[in-house]
Amino acid sequence: MIAEQYRKMLDAKSVIRQLSEKATKRAQIIGAENVFDYSLGNPSVPAPAEFKQALLNLIEKEDPMTLHGYSPTLGIPSVKTAIAESLNCRFDMNYGPEHIFPVSAAAAAIAHALRAVTVPGDEVLTFAPFFPEYHPYVDLTGAVLKVVPADTKSFQINFEAFEEMLGPRVAAVLVNTPNNPSGAVYSAETLTKLAQVLTRKAEQYGHDIFLISDEPYREIVFDGKQQPYVSKFYANTISCYSFSKALSLPGERIGYLAVNPACPYAAEIVNMCGQISRGIGHNCPTSLMQLAVSKVLDLTSDFSVYEKNRNLLYECLTDCGFEVVKPEGTFYIFPKAPEADAAAFCQKALQYDLVLVPADSFGCPGYFRMAYCIDTEKVERSLPVLRKMMKEIYG
């Protein structure tokens, strides 16, 4: 006998991955330069040169056993200290190394955070539109993910629906800002109101409600703005961070979990994460990657390409008549499809070798996502194709 819950998941594969695979196959036929693949959020700009130099310095000068030996279960102490000091300096926090838990990117951080603050039967709320993988992240813990409907005017939080759904069984709220797929950046006003609602409801129900903040796009914000640091607004916040996007290192699978020092359980939660790792087979990220990223914590890749791509797409989409909120961050744009069935629209786009992702699984039927982390030259060549499709099919 095999595990039925995982076998059932074989029939619910990621739409994003399926479209990416189709794009790859099509590229083998007509050439990759002729396929306008907006499916996968894979960073397209290189890591900072300083990261490469940090790696080289470590490999040339550091003891091989330090680089390639097992990391301590709770992470390398010097790395934890460096992360805490960086967060304190940037966001005026008060982290110590005891509040930091290095992980294999944000997904692993969320996996640990959920298991630390929920038990089977608890509810976890998130806000549409949301990253579809939140369902397996939450549901396979025994908790239940429930989705608050979107505010499609701004893609901030729909507070009326949120308060209706924030019942006594809710143990945690999972937020993602800057947001995949909308590109929205939660404002300080939104985060202040969120914290007020959580505080009031926790007092009403007589139990803690945790805020789990998924932050892989934290640094990718445009127009000279910044993402307000979520943990500044609410004590019981667990930040889940990845270097995949900010440093363009998705394949290295490196990030960290940071528990707000104001949380009464902060140090205890990090120690619990060491035990959670035993149960899910995480067993700490690579020593080399922990040490390497600790040397470049305050650097990022060059995001100007993403901002230029955003501007090109937004101008074209609005000119074509699409209803779309201008993204403030990430490398995604999230227009409303010109017909009610976004999946049908995306299938029609495939006929023009435009690979777009319908947003049904993101909790926003009728919308679609474009991941514009591709070369600007390809974005520019895709725009006449998009205009042609809209003229030929939708007049």
PDB file of C-alpha atoms in Angstrom, residues 33-231:
ATOM      1  CA  GLU A  33      14.009  32.918 -29.071  1.00  0.00           C
ATOM      2  CA  ASN A  34      10.559  32.486 -30.653  1.00  0.00           C
ATOM      3  CA  VAL A  35       8.741  31.309 -27.531  1.00  0.00           C
ATOM      4  CA  PHE A  36       7.623  34.107 -25.210  1.00  0.00           C
ATOM      5  CA  ASP A  37       7.615  32.200 -21.964  1.00  0.00           C
ATOM      6  CA  TYR A  38       6.113  34.190 -19.095  1.00  0.00           C
ATOM      7  CA  SER A  39       5.383  31.121 -16.980  1.00  0.00           C
ATOM      8  CA  LEU A  40       8.182  30.557 -14.483  1.00  0.00           C
ATOM      9  CA  GLY A  41       9.454  32.968 -11.816  1.00  0.00           C
ATOM     10  CA  ASN A  42      13.100  32.102 -12.349  1.00  0.00           C
ATOM     11  CA  PRO A  43      15.393  35.138 -11.837  1.00  0.00           C
ATOM     12  CA  SER A  44      17.042  36.238 -15.070  1.00  0.00           C
ATOM     13  CA  VAL A  45      19.663  38.656 -13.752  1.00  0.00           C
ATOM     14  CA  PRO A  46      23.016  37.400 -12.416  1.00  0.00           C
ATOM     15  CA  ALA A  47      24.002  37.256  -8.781  1.00  0.00           C
ATOM     16  CA  PRO A  48      26.187  40.154  -7.609  1.00  0.00           C
ATOM     17  CA  ALA A  49      29.852  39.773  -8.493  1.00  0.00           C
ATOM     18  CA  GLU A  50      30.621  40.018  -4.774  1.00  0.00           C
ATOM     19  CA  PHE A  51      28.830  36.718  -4.185  1.00  0.00           C
ATOM     20  CA  LYS A  52      31.074  34.916  -6.654  1.00  0.00           C
ATOM     21  CA  GLN A  53      34.120  36.485  -5.020  1.00  0.00           C
ATOM     22  CA  ALA A  54      32.880  35.459  -1.565  1.00  0.00           C
ATOM     23  CA  LEU A  55      32.561  31.877  -2.781  1.00  0.00           C
ATOM     24  CA  LEU A  56      36.043  31.917  -4.280  1.00  0.00           C
ATOM     25  CA  ASN A  57      37.553  33.373  -1.115  1.00  0.00           C
ATOM     26  CA  LEU A  58      35.889  30.732   1.032  1.00  0.00           C
ATOM     27  CA  ILE A  59      36.982  27.881  -1.210  1.00  0.00           C
ATOM     28  CA  GLU A  60      40.548  29.151  -1.441  1.00  0.00           C
ATOM     29  CA  LYS A  61      41.075  30.114   2.192  1.00  0.00           C
ATOM     30  CA  GLU A  62      38.634  28.262   4.436  1.00  0.00           C
ATOM     31  CA  ASP A  63      39.160  24.846   5.975  1.00  0.00           C
ATOM     32  CA  PRO A  64      37.389  22.264   3.720  1.00  0.00           C
ATOM     33  CA  MET A  65      35.798  20.629   6.755  1.00  0.00           C
ATOM     34  CA  THR A  66      34.215  23.954   7.689  1.00  0.00           C
ATOM     35  CA  LEU A  67      32.910  24.419   4.157  1.00  0.00           C
ATOM     36  CA  HIS A  68      31.684  20.912   3.502  1.00  0.00           C
ATOM     37  CA  GLY A  69      31.075  19.440   6.940  1.00  0.00           C
ATOM     38  CA  TYR A  70      27.720  19.248   8.655  1.00  0.00           C
ATOM     39  CA  SER A  71      26.264  22.535   9.846  1.00  0.00           C
ATOM     40  CA  PRO A  72      25.027  22.662  13.438  1.00  0.00           C
ATOM     41  CA  THR A  73      21.334  21.758  13.579  1.00  0.00           C
ATOM     42  CA  LEU A  74      20.298  25.331  14.346  1.00  0.00           C
ATOM     43  CA  GLY A  75      22.684  26.868  11.813  1.00  0.00           C
ATOM     44  CA  ILE A  76      26.237  28.208  11.863  1.00  0.00           C
ATOM     45  CA  PRO A  77      26.512  30.675  14.791  1.00  0.00           C
ATOM     46  CA  SER A  78      28.499  33.301  12.870  1.00  0.00           C
ATOM     47  CA  VAL A  79      25.937  33.223  10.047  1.00  0.00           C
ATOM     48  CA  LYS A  80      23.026  33.597  12.462  1.00  0.00           C
ATOM     49  CA  THR A  81      24.764  36.555  14.124  1.00  0.00           C
ATOM     50  CA  ALA A  82      25.448  38.226  10.760  1.00  0.00           C
ATOM     51  CA  ILE A  83      21.815  37.837   9.655  1.00  0.00           C
ATOM     52  CA  ALA A  84      20.541  39.236  12.960  1.00  0.00           C
ATOM     53  CA  GLU A  85      22.865  42.249  12.764  1.00  0.00           C
ATOM     54  CA  SER A  86      21.869  42.948   9.158  1.00  0.00           C
ATOM     55  CA  LEU A  87      18.146  42.859   9.994  1.00  0.00           C
ATOM     56  CA  ASN A  88      18.688  45.085  13.034  1.00  0.00           C
ATOM     57  CA  CYS A  89      20.608  47.644  11.015  1.00  0.00           C
ATOM     58  CA  ARG A  90      18.200  47.703   8.085  1.00  0.00           C
ATOM     59  CA  PHE A  91      14.883  47.510   9.917  1.00  0.00           C
ATOM     60  CA  ASP A  92      15.622  48.808  13.422  1.00  0.00           C
ATOM     61  CA  MET A  93      14.907  45.444  15.033  1.00  0.00           C
ATOM     62  CA  ASN A  94      16.458  43.683  18.013  1.00  0.00           C
ATOM     63  CA  TYR A  95      17.278  40.205  16.710  1.00  0.00           C
ATOM     64  CA  GLY A  96      19.923  38.001  18.249  1.00  0.00           C
ATOM     65  CA  PRO A  97      21.336  34.808  16.738  1.00  0.00           C
ATOM     66  CA  GLU A  98      18.906  32.839  18.918  1.00  0.00           C
ATOM     67  CA  HIS A  99      16.039  34.243  16.799  1.00  0.00           C
ATOM     68  CA  ILE A 100      17.457  33.068  13.444  1.00  0.00           C
ATOM     69  CA  PHE A 101      17.155  29.616  11.864  1.00  0.00           C
ATOM     70  CA  PRO A 102      18.915  29.078   8.488  1.00  0.00           C
ATOM     71  CA  VAL A 103      16.878  26.939   6.089  1.00  0.00           C
ATOM     72  CA  SER A 104      16.767  25.674   2.527  1.00  0.00           C
ATOM     73  CA  ALA A 105      14.947  28.788   1.223  1.00  0.00           C
ATOM     74  CA  ALA A 106      11.557  30.279   2.078  1.00  0.00           C
ATOM     75  CA  ALA A 107       9.525  27.138   1.410  1.00  0.00           C
ATOM     76  CA  ALA A 108      11.444  25.320   4.147  1.00  0.00           C
ATOM     77  CA  ALA A 109      11.027  28.309   6.456  1.00  0.00           C
ATOM     78  CA  ILE A 110       7.255  28.197   5.957  1.00  0.00           C
ATOM     79  CA  ALA A 111       7.251  24.435   6.536  1.00  0.00           C
ATOM     80  CA  HIS A 112       8.971  24.919   9.884  1.00  0.00           C
ATOM     81  CA  ALA A 113       6.885  27.928  10.897  1.00  0.00           C
ATOM     82  CA  LEU A 114       3.592  26.163  10.225  1.00  0.00           C
ATOM     83  CA  ARG A 115       4.586  23.129  12.255  1.00  0.00           C
ATOM     84  CA  ALA A 116       5.797  25.306  15.114  1.00  0.00           C
ATOM     85  CA  VAL A 117       2.533  27.215  15.585  1.00  0.00           C
ATOM     86  CA  THR A 118      -0.280  24.943  14.338  1.00  0.00           C
ATOM     87  CA  VAL A 119      -1.656  21.504  15.128  1.00  0.00           C
ATOM     88  CA  PRO A 120      -3.870  19.302  12.926  1.00  0.00           C
ATOM     89  CA  GLY A 121      -7.331  20.780  12.631  1.00  0.00           C
ATOM     90  CA  ASP A 122      -6.205  24.386  12.987  1.00  0.00           C
ATOM     91  CA  GLU A 123      -7.023  26.879  10.260  1.00  0.00           C
ATOM     92  CA  VAL A 124      -4.492  29.031   8.405  1.00  0.00           C
ATOM     93  CA  LEU A 125      -5.752  32.049   6.459  1.00  0.00           C
ATOM     94  CA  THR A 126      -4.076  33.542   3.416  1.00  0.00           C
ATOM     95  CA  PHE A 127      -5.112  36.254   0.983  1.00  0.00           C
ATOM     96  CA  ALA A 128      -5.955  35.849  -2.685  1.00  0.00           C
ATOM     97  CA  PRO A 129      -4.161  36.014  -4.958  1.00  0.00           C
ATOM     98  CA  PHE A 130      -1.682  33.606  -3.389  1.00  0.00           C
ATOM     99  CA  PHE A 131       1.127  31.235  -4.375  1.00  0.00           C
ATOM    100  CA  PRO A 132      -0.613  27.898  -5.157  1.00  0.00           C
ATOM    101  CA  GLU A 133       2.002  25.853  -3.299  1.00  0.00           C
ATOM    102  CA  TYR A 134       0.567  27.227  -0.044  1.00  0.00           C
ATOM    103  CA  HIS A 135      -2.008  24.459  -0.253  1.00  0.00           C
ATOM    104  CA  PRO A 136       0.448  21.559   0.087  1.00  0.00           C
ATOM    105  CA  TYR A 137       2.577  23.578   2.512  1.00  0.00           C
ATOM    106  CA  VAL A 138      -0.394  23.932   4.866  1.00  0.00           C
ATOM    107  CA  ASP A 139      -2.677  21.005   4.110  1.00  0.00           C
ATOM    108  CA  LEU A 140       0.027  18.357   4.546  1.00  0.00           C
ATOM    109  CA  THR A 141       0.635  19.534   8.120  1.00  0.00           C
ATOM    110  CA  GLY A 142      -2.930  18.577   9.041  1.00  0.00           C
ATOM    111  CA  ALA A 143      -3.973  22.217   9.275  1.00  0.00           C
ATOM    112  CA  VAL A 144      -6.460  23.620   6.762  1.00  0.00           C
ATOM    113  CA  LEU A 145      -5.741  26.518   4.408  1.00  0.00           C
ATOM    114  CA  LYS A 146      -8.588  28.949   3.863  1.00  0.00           C
ATOM    115  CA  VAL A 147      -8.358  31.772   1.342  1.00  0.00           C
ATOM    116  CA  VAL A 148      -9.678  35.284   1.883  1.00  0.00           C
ATOM    117  CA  PRO A 149     -11.128  36.672  -1.380  1.00  0.00           C
ATOM    118  CA  ALA A 150      -9.079  39.311  -3.171  1.00  0.00           C
ATOM    119  CA  ASP A 151      -9.501  43.038  -3.247  1.00  0.00           C
ATOM    120  CA  THR A 152      -9.012  43.260  -7.001  1.00  0.00           C
ATOM    121  CA  LYS A 153      -9.016  47.070  -7.025  1.00  0.00           C
ATOM    122  CA  SER A 154      -5.648  47.320  -5.286  1.00  0.00           C
ATOM    123  CA  PHE A 155      -4.635  43.770  -4.216  1.00  0.00           C
ATOM    124  CA  GLN A 156      -4.189  45.022  -0.678  1.00  0.00           C
ATOM    125  CA  ILE A 157      -6.106  43.076   2.013  1.00  0.00           C
ATOM    126  CA  ASN A 158      -9.865  42.619   1.795  1.00  0.00           C
ATOM    127  CA  PHE A 159     -10.410  43.393   5.484  1.00  0.00           C
ATOM    128  CA  GLU A 160     -14.170  42.921   5.505  1.00  0.00           C
ATOM    129  CA  ALA A 161     -13.871  39.336   4.255  1.00  0.00           C
ATOM    130  CA  PHE A 162     -10.804  38.748   6.442  1.00  0.00           C
ATOM    131  CA  GLU A 163     -12.584  39.642   9.673  1.00  0.00           C
ATOM    132  CA  GLU A 164     -15.528  37.423   8.745  1.00  0.00           C
ATOM    133  CA  MET A 165     -13.197  34.456   8.194  1.00  0.00           C
ATOM    134  CA  LEU A 166     -10.926  35.072  11.201  1.00  0.00           C
ATOM    135  CA  GLY A 167     -12.664  32.645  13.529  1.00  0.00           C
ATOM    136  CA  PRO A 168     -11.523  30.927  16.741  1.00  0.00           C
ATOM    137  CA  ARG A 169      -9.914  27.998  14.892  1.00  0.00           C
ATOM    138  CA  VAL A 170      -7.429  30.255  13.075  1.00  0.00           C
ATOM    139  CA  ALA A 171      -3.932  29.741  14.491  1.00  0.00           C
ATOM    140  CA  ALA A 172      -1.934  31.588  11.838  1.00  0.00           C
ATOM    141  CA  VAL A 173      -2.231  34.014   8.942  1.00  0.00           C
ATOM    142  CA  LEU A 174       0.132  33.609   5.987  1.00  0.00           C
ATOM    143  CA  VAL A 175       0.991  36.753   4.019  1.00  0.00           C
ATOM    144  CA  ASN A 176       3.205  37.334   1.008  1.00  0.00           C
ATOM    145  CA  THR A 177       4.383  40.866   0.264  1.00  0.00           C
ATOM    146  CA  PRO A 178       5.615  41.900  -2.247  1.00  0.00           C
ATOM    147  CA  ASN A 179       3.036  39.532  -3.624  1.00  0.00           C
ATOM    148  CA  ASN A 180       3.292  36.679  -6.070  1.00  0.00           C
ATOM    149  CA  PRO A 181       1.346  36.923  -8.384  1.00  0.00           C
ATOM    150  CA  SER A 182      -0.063  40.477  -8.189  1.00  0.00           C
ATOM    151  CA  GLY A 183       3.153  42.428  -7.567  1.00  0.00           C
ATOM    152  CA  ALA A 184       1.332  44.358  -4.833  1.00  0.00           C
ATOM    153  CA  VAL A 185       3.336  45.740  -1.909  1.00  0.00           C
ATOM    154  CA  TYR A 186       1.419  45.845   1.366  1.00  0.00           C
ATOM    155  CA  SER A 187       1.537  49.389   2.683  1.00  0.00           C
ATOM    156  CA  ALA A 188       2.317  50.437   6.246  1.00  0.00           C
ATOM    157  CA  GLU A 189      -1.370  51.341   6.572  1.00  0.00           C
ATOM    158  CA  THR A 190      -2.407  47.829   5.508  1.00  0.00           C
ATOM    159  CA  LEU A 191       0.080  46.166   7.867  1.00  0.00           C
ATOM    160  CA  THR A 192      -0.948  48.404  10.776  1.00  0.00           C
ATOM    161  CA  LYS A 193      -4.598  47.485  10.301  1.00  0.00           C
ATOM    162  CA  LEU A 194      -3.694  43.792   9.925  1.00  0.00           C
ATOM    163  CA  ALA A 195      -1.821  43.873  13.233  1.00  0.00           C
ATOM    164  CA  GLN A 196      -4.725  45.614  14.948  1.00  0.00           C
ATOM    165  CA  VAL A 197      -7.209  43.006  13.754  1.00  0.00           C
ATOM    166  CA  LEU A 198      -4.955  40.107  14.792  1.00  0.00           C
ATOM    167  CA  THR A 199      -4.350  41.618  18.236  1.00  0.00           C
ATOM    168  CA  ARG A 200      -8.057  42.190  18.813  1.00  0.00           C
ATOM    169  CA  LYS A 201      -9.063  38.711  17.658  1.00  0.00           C
ATOM    170  CA  ALA A 202      -6.314  36.996  19.684  1.00  0.00           C
ATOM    171  CA  GLU A 203      -7.606  38.764  22.798  1.00  0.00           C
ATOM    172  CA  GLN A 204     -11.193  37.856  21.936  1.00  0.00           C
ATOM    173  CA  TYR A 205     -10.428  34.156  21.431  1.00  0.00           C
ATOM    174  CA  GLY A 206      -7.915  33.861  24.263  1.00  0.00           C
ATOM    175  CA  HIS A 207      -5.104  32.345  22.186  1.00  0.00           C
ATOM    176  CA  ASP A 208      -2.163  33.469  20.071  1.00  0.00           C
ATOM    177  CA  ILE A 209      -2.597  34.077  16.362  1.00  0.00           C
ATOM    178  CA  PHE A 210       0.706  34.043  14.507  1.00  0.00           C
ATOM    179  CA  LEU A 211       1.591  35.990  11.390  1.00  0.00           C
ATOM    180  CA  ILE A 212       3.807  34.044   8.993  1.00  0.00           C
ATOM    181  CA  SER A 213       5.388  36.406   6.479  1.00  0.00           C
ATOM    182  CA  ASP A 214       6.652  34.900   3.212  1.00  0.00           C
ATOM    183  CA  GLU A 215       9.297  37.385   2.030  1.00  0.00           C
ATOM    184  CA  PRO A 216      11.377  36.148  -0.930  1.00  0.00           C
ATOM    185  CA  TYR A 217      10.646  39.334  -2.920  1.00  0.00           C
ATOM    186  CA  ARG A 218      11.244  41.758  -0.040  1.00  0.00           C
ATOM    187  CA  GLU A 219      13.955  43.715  -1.865  1.00  0.00           C
ATOM    188  CA  ILE A 220      12.350  43.755  -5.327  1.00  0.00           C
ATOM    189  CA  VAL A 221      10.373  46.986  -5.038  1.00  0.00           C
ATOM    190  CA  PHE A 222      10.190  49.671  -7.719  1.00  0.00           C
ATOM    191  CA  ASP A 223       9.964  53.443  -8.065  1.00  0.00           C
ATOM    192  CA  GLY A 224      12.441  54.024  -5.238  1.00  0.00           C
ATOM    193  CA  LYS A 225      10.108  52.584  -2.605  1.00  0.00           C
ATOM    194  CA  GLN A 226      10.648  49.920   0.058  1.00  0.00           C
ATOM    195  CA  GLN A 227       8.580  47.113   1.499  1.00  0.00           C
ATOM    196  CA  PRO A 228       7.701  47.959   5.126  1.00  0.00           C
ATOM    197  CA  TYR A 229       9.186  45.222   7.304  1.00  0.00           C
ATOM    198  CA  VAL A 230       6.249  43.075   8.391  1.00  0.00           C
ATOM    199  CA  SER A 231       7.678  42.096  11.793  1.00  0.00           C
TER     200      SER A 231
END
